[in-house]
């Protein structure tokens, strides 16, 4: 009796636990989705479109998001810096370089559940293109740090992991023809507290 | 022992089957998806805020520089007229099906007539409407969406705090009405 029940039980347990875990793992890692990677930035242009894969469809349902349409814009996410280390809320980062073509852009920091970081005083942990200092050649340098810094300061607070979101609005990048030659600023770590 | 190894092998194959089933069923049975969250907040044909200050957001991942509203509709009950009048720095509209798949989007540059004025129709309703376009739809952009139920969103950019009230007022008067 036992010799029959045990193998059946083992097979069922592996199937159910393994199946559920593997779906969760795949969705957490963004597996099986059309990904556009530029430096440390990632975007999922097909997310929420009719072309989306089964993984992208499941991700939309699970996260409870309504992804931006192509005519609206495209959001790039960075969860690591240019050498691959995870972004931390108590570190200082320099986000600098040429900005892509868009009517305007926003840059903000969120926690892993996609909730924006709290503001410091009246300064939100968010910047947008018309309210930042641009250099003569159009490039922009932003310092994301828990400490006030000169120039464009993105105030960070708290501790733990964070994700930087770079939202491009009304941009030709979102339409697939331009997607291969996208320039985005580099994210480099300057130090930690 | 051989029997146990054999069982484990079957388990791994079974895990693959379960993986595929869960993946395909997840969008249909998610209780946390955008539709479920919006249903808890507002009835059909009512624009409701996607993120609120202080309160936890209804829809996650909305840009903090944006004020955005969403409305659930059902095309099987007739066409839907989406309107918003006024001047804001940027607005964009997206139409989603019930599962949150984006079907159509446009922004303020695309609608050269000025104010946001969309009519969502199914292909069958479009054929009917072409015969005799009602006066109120003369300036409207027709969007064919072959879906039953769906969600339409209007997002508007808030460059700084001085725009907050103007943008909120703009979205407050946005209408999404069945015809």
mmCIF file of N, CA and C in Angstrom, chain B residues 71-136:
data_model
loop_
_atom_site.group_PDB
_atom_site.id
_atom_site.type_symbol
_atom_site.label_atom_id
_atom_site.label_comp_id
_atom_site.label_asym_id
_atom_site.label_seq_id
_atom_site.Cartn_x
_atom_site.Cartn_y
_atom_site.Cartn_z
ATOM 1 N N UNK B 71 -11.839 54.599 -16.077
ATOM 2 C CA UNK B 71 -13.280 54.375 -16.111
ATOM 3 C C UNK B 71 -13.527 53.014 -16.729
ATOM 4 N N UNK B 72 -14.406 52.220 -16.121
ATOM 5 C CA UNK B 72 -14.765 50.922 -16.689
ATOM 6 C C UNK B 72 -15.999 51.085 -17.570
ATOM 7 N N UNK B 73 -15.989 50.396 -18.709
ATOM 8 C CA UNK B 73 -17.137 50.508 -19.598
ATOM 9 C C UNK B 73 -17.535 49.127 -20.120
ATOM 10 N N UNK B 74 -18.697 49.059 -20.720
ATOM 11 C CA UNK B 74 -19.189 47.813 -21.303
ATOM 12 C C UNK B 74 -19.814 48.140 -22.661
ATOM 13 N N UNK B 75 -19.104 47.776 -23.738
ATOM 14 C CA UNK B 75 -19.576 48.145 -25.073
ATOM 15 C C UNK B 75 -20.818 47.375 -25.488
ATOM 16 N N UNK B 76 -21.100 46.270 -24.810
ATOM 17 C CA UNK B 76 -22.314 45.527 -25.172
ATOM 18 C C UNK B 76 -23.565 46.311 -24.790
ATOM 19 N N UNK B 77 -23.402 47.351 -23.966
ATOM 20 C CA UNK B 77 -24.539 48.190 -23.598
ATOM 21 C C UNK B 77 -24.620 49.452 -24.445
ATOM 22 N N UNK B 78 -23.773 49.564 -25.456
ATOM 23 C CA UNK B 78 -23.799 50.732 -26.325
ATOM 24 C C UNK B 78 -22.446 51.404 -26.381
ATOM 25 N N UNK B 79 -22.325 52.387 -27.288
ATOM 26 C CA UNK B 79 -21.038 53.056 -27.479
ATOM 27 C C UNK B 79 -20.737 53.931 -26.256
ATOM 28 N N UNK B 80 -19.452 54.259 -26.102
ATOM 29 C CA UNK B 80 -19.027 55.068 -24.953
ATOM 30 C C UNK B 80 -18.406 56.373 -25.453
ATOM 31 N N UNK B 81 -18.875 57.465 -24.910
ATOM 32 C CA UNK B 81 -18.385 58.786 -25.297
ATOM 33 C C UNK B 81 -17.461 59.300 -24.199
ATOM 34 N N UNK B 82 -16.178 59.538 -24.543
ATOM 35 C CA UNK B 82 -15.199 60.013 -23.555
ATOM 36 C C UNK B 82 -14.837 61.452 -23.898
ATOM 37 N N UNK B 83 -15.037 62.334 -22.953
ATOM 38 C CA UNK B 83 -14.784 63.750 -23.201
ATOM 39 C C UNK B 83 -14.061 64.396 -22.034
ATOM 40 N N UNK B 84 -13.195 65.353 -22.356
ATOM 41 C CA UNK B 84 -12.592 66.204 -21.327
ATOM 42 C C UNK B 84 -12.205 67.497 -22.016
ATOM 43 N N UNK B 85 -12.591 68.624 -21.441
ATOM 44 C CA UNK B 85 -12.309 69.924 -22.056
ATOM 45 C C UNK B 85 -11.400 70.731 -21.152
ATOM 46 N N UNK B 86 -10.558 71.538 -21.769
ATOM 47 C CA UNK B 86 -9.701 72.417 -20.988
ATOM 48 C C UNK B 86 -8.259 72.324 -21.427
ATOM 49 N N UNK B 87 -7.422 73.149 -20.824
ATOM 50 C CA UNK B 87 -6.021 73.196 -21.207
ATOM 51 C C UNK B 87 -5.141 72.653 -20.093
ATOM 52 N N UNK B 88 -4.381 71.613 -20.401
ATOM 53 C CA UNK B 88 -3.398 71.074 -19.469
ATOM 54 C C UNK B 88 -2.106 70.849 -20.250
ATOM 55 N N UNK B 89 -0.955 70.764 -19.557
ATOM 56 C CA UNK B 89 0.320 70.641 -20.277
ATOM 57 C C UNK B 89 0.396 69.410 -21.180
ATOM 58 N N UNK B 90 -0.221 68.325 -20.760
ATOM 59 C CA UNK B 90 -0.148 67.083 -21.536
ATOM 60 C C UNK B 90 -1.265 66.168 -21.079
ATOM 61 N N UNK B 91 -1.946 65.579 -22.025
ATOM 62 C CA UNK B 91 -2.853 64.497 -21.636
ATOM 63 C C UNK B 91 -2.702 63.347 -22.605
ATOM 64 N N UNK B 92 -2.995 62.160 -22.132
ATOM 65 C CA UNK B 92 -2.987 60.993 -23.016
ATOM 66 C C UNK B 92 -4.107 60.054 -22.574
ATOM 67 N N UNK B 93 -4.592 59.301 -23.547
ATOM 68 C CA UNK B 93 -5.702 58.383 -23.309
ATOM 69 C C UNK B 93 -5.275 56.980 -23.721
ATOM 70 N N UNK B 94 -5.676 55.999 -22.950
ATOM 71 C CA UNK B 94 -5.461 54.609 -23.336
ATOM 72 C C UNK B 94 -6.745 53.826 -23.153
ATOM 73 N N UNK B 95 -6.946 52.873 -24.060
ATOM 74 C CA UNK B 95 -8.089 51.968 -23.932
ATOM 75 C C UNK B 95 -7.528 50.570 -23.683
ATOM 76 N N UNK B 96 -8.030 49.920 -22.641
ATOM 77 C CA UNK B 96 -7.585 48.578 -22.275
ATOM 78 C C UNK B 96 -8.765 47.625 -22.324
ATOM 79 N N UNK B 97 -8.462 46.346 -22.553
ATOM 80 C CA UNK B 97 -9.531 45.354 -22.414
ATOM 81 C C UNK B 97 -9.642 44.978 -20.936
ATOM 82 N N UNK B 98 -10.521 44.046 -20.631
ATOM 83 C CA UNK B 98 -10.784 43.724 -19.231
ATOM 84 C C UNK B 98 -9.555 43.182 -18.504
ATOM 85 N N UNK B 99 -8.610 42.593 -19.269
ATOM 86 C CA UNK B 99 -7.417 42.010 -18.664
ATOM 87 C C UNK B 99 -6.264 42.995 -18.557
ATOM 88 N N UNK B 100 -6.491 44.244 -18.936
ATOM 89 C CA UNK B 100 -5.426 45.239 -18.845
ATOM 90 C C UNK B 100 -4.502 45.263 -20.056
ATOM 91 N N UNK B 101 -4.929 44.654 -21.176
ATOM 92 C CA UNK B 101 -4.127 44.738 -22.404
ATOM 93 C C UNK B 101 -4.459 46.036 -23.116
ATOM 94 N N UNK B 102 -3.419 46.784 -23.474
ATOM 95 C CA UNK B 102 -3.626 48.059 -24.133
ATOM 96 C C UNK B 102 -4.046 47.840 -25.585
ATOM 97 N N UNK B 103 -5.174 48.420 -25.962
ATOM 98 C CA UNK B 103 -5.694 48.239 -27.315
ATOM 99 C C UNK B 103 -5.388 49.460 -28.170
ATOM 100 N N UNK B 104 -5.460 50.631 -27.551
ATOM 101 C CA UNK B 104 -5.355 51.862 -28.315
ATOM 102 C C UNK B 104 -4.873 52.965 -27.389
ATOM 103 N N UNK B 105 -4.032 53.858 -27.912
ATOM 104 C CA UNK B 105 -3.651 55.018 -27.103
ATOM 105 C C UNK B 105 -3.435 56.215 -28.013
ATOM 106 N N UNK B 106 -3.646 57.401 -27.479
ATOM 107 C CA UNK B 106 -3.310 58.613 -28.213
ATOM 108 C C UNK B 106 -2.995 59.709 -27.212
ATOM 109 N N UNK B 107 -2.300 60.769 -27.700
ATOM 110 C CA UNK B 107 -2.012 61.885 -26.808
ATOM 111 C C UNK B 107 -2.508 63.180 -27.431
ATOM 112 N N UNK B 108 -2.361 64.279 -26.689
ATOM 113 C CA UNK B 108 -2.956 65.555 -27.105
ATOM 114 C C UNK B 108 -2.451 66.073 -28.449
ATOM 115 N N UNK B 109 -1.244 65.679 -28.861
ATOM 116 C CA UNK B 109 -0.739 66.139 -30.162
ATOM 117 C C UNK B 109 -1.485 65.471 -31.304
ATOM 118 N N UNK B 110 -1.966 64.274 -31.048
ATOM 119 C CA UNK B 110 -2.630 63.517 -32.110
ATOM 120 C C UNK B 110 -4.010 64.083 -32.401
ATOM 121 N N UNK B 111 -4.677 64.578 -31.363
ATOM 122 C CA UNK B 111 -6.021 65.087 -31.575
ATOM 123 C C UNK B 111 -5.955 66.587 -31.879
ATOM 124 N N UNK B 112 -5.809 66.898 -33.143
ATOM 125 C CA UNK B 112 -5.570 68.280 -33.548
ATOM 126 C C UNK B 112 -6.759 69.191 -33.302
ATOM 127 N N UNK B 113 -7.930 68.597 -33.125
ATOM 128 C CA UNK B 113 -9.113 69.433 -32.919
ATOM 129 C C UNK B 113 -9.095 70.142 -31.572
ATOM 130 N N UNK B 114 -8.259 69.699 -30.687
ATOM 131 C CA UNK B 114 -8.184 70.372 -29.395
ATOM 132 C C UNK B 114 -8.594 69.470 -28.264
ATOM 133 N N UNK B 115 -9.814 69.629 -27.793
ATOM 134 C CA UNK B 115 -10.227 68.893 -26.607
ATOM 135 C C UNK B 115 -10.362 67.398 -26.869
ATOM 136 N N UNK B 116 -10.177 66.659 -25.798
ATOM 137 C CA UNK B 116 -10.315 65.213 -25.861
ATOM 138 C C UNK B 116 -11.775 64.842 -26.120
ATOM 139 N N UNK B 117 -11.996 64.100 -27.196
ATOM 140 C CA UNK B 117 -13.354 63.712 -27.564
ATOM 141 C C UNK B 117 -13.275 62.396 -28.332
ATOM 142 N N UNK B 118 -13.532 61.308 -27.647
ATOM 143 C CA UNK B 118 -13.409 59.973 -28.242
ATOM 144 C C UNK B 118 -14.741 59.248 -28.166
ATOM 145 N N UNK B 119 -15.007 58.418 -29.170
ATOM 146 C CA UNK B 119 -16.159 57.522 -29.085
ATOM 147 C C UNK B 119 -15.642 56.102 -29.263
ATOM 148 N N UNK B 120 -15.848 55.277 -28.257
ATOM 149 C CA UNK B 120 -15.419 53.885 -28.339
ATOM 150 C C UNK B 120 -16.566 53.060 -28.883
ATOM 151 N N UNK B 121 -16.283 52.291 -29.936
ATOM 152 C CA UNK B 121 -17.320 51.499 -30.586
ATOM 153 C C UNK B 121 -16.777 50.108 -30.931
ATOM 154 N N UNK B 122 -17.667 49.151 -31.046
ATOM 155 C CA UNK B 122 -17.277 47.858 -31.594
ATOM 156 C C UNK B 122 -17.404 47.977 -33.116
ATOM 157 N N UNK B 123 -16.736 47.093 -33.872
ATOM 158 C CA UNK B 123 -16.855 47.182 -35.338
ATOM 159 C C UNK B 123 -18.312 47.163 -35.814
ATOM 160 N N UNK B 124 -19.168 46.387 -35.158
ATOM 161 C CA UNK B 124 -20.572 46.318 -35.564
ATOM 162 C C UNK B 124 -21.282 47.650 -35.306
ATOM 163 N N UNK B 125 -21.005 48.251 -34.171
ATOM 164 C CA UNK B 125 -21.609 49.550 -33.856
ATOM 165 C C UNK B 125 -21.115 50.629 -34.809
ATOM 166 N N UNK B 126 -19.863 50.488 -35.258
ATOM 167 C CA UNK B 126 -19.284 51.455 -36.192
ATOM 168 C C UNK B 126 -20.072 51.459 -37.504
ATOM 169 N N UNK B 127 -20.422 50.282 -37.977
ATOM 170 C CA UNK B 127 -21.187 50.179 -39.225
ATOM 171 C C UNK B 127 -22.515 50.902 -39.074
ATOM 172 N N UNK B 128 -23.169 50.684 -37.924
ATOM 173 C CA UNK B 128 -24.439 51.360 -37.652
ATOM 174 C C UNK B 128 -24.268 52.874 -37.600
ATOM 175 N N UNK B 129 -23.198 53.320 -36.907
ATOM 176 C CA UNK B 129 -22.979 54.756 -36.716
ATOM 177 C C UNK B 129 -22.668 55.472 -38.028
ATOM 178 N N UNK B 130 -21.981 54.778 -38.941
ATOM 179 C CA UNK B 130 -21.571 55.399 -40.211
ATOM 180 C C UNK B 130 -22.777 55.836 -41.016
ATOM 181 N N UNK B 131 -23.877 55.103 -40.859
ATOM 182 C CA UNK B 131 -25.077 55.412 -41.639
ATOM 183 C C UNK B 131 -25.583 56.800 -41.306
ATOM 184 N N UNK B 132 -25.499 57.147 -40.035
ATOM 185 C CA UNK B 132 -26.041 58.428 -39.609
ATOM 186 C C UNK B 132 -25.300 58.874 -38.344
ATOM 187 N N UNK B 133 -24.269 59.707 -38.540
ATOM 188 C CA UNK B 133 -23.463 60.139 -37.399
ATOM 189 C C UNK B 133 -24.234 61.175 -36.589
ATOM 190 N N UNK B 134 -24.497 60.888 -35.322
ATOM 191 C CA UNK B 134 -25.217 61.874 -34.503
ATOM 192 C C UNK B 134 -24.428 63.178 -34.386
ATOM 193 N N UNK B 135 -25.156 64.288 -34.219
ATOM 194 C CA UNK B 135 -24.532 65.618 -34.160
ATOM 195 C C UNK B 135 -23.461 65.719 -33.069
ATOM 196 N N UNK B 136 -23.747 65.092 -31.936
ATOM 197 C CA UNK B 136 -22.805 65.215 -30.823
ATOM 198 C C UNK B 136 -21.469 64.515 -31.090
#
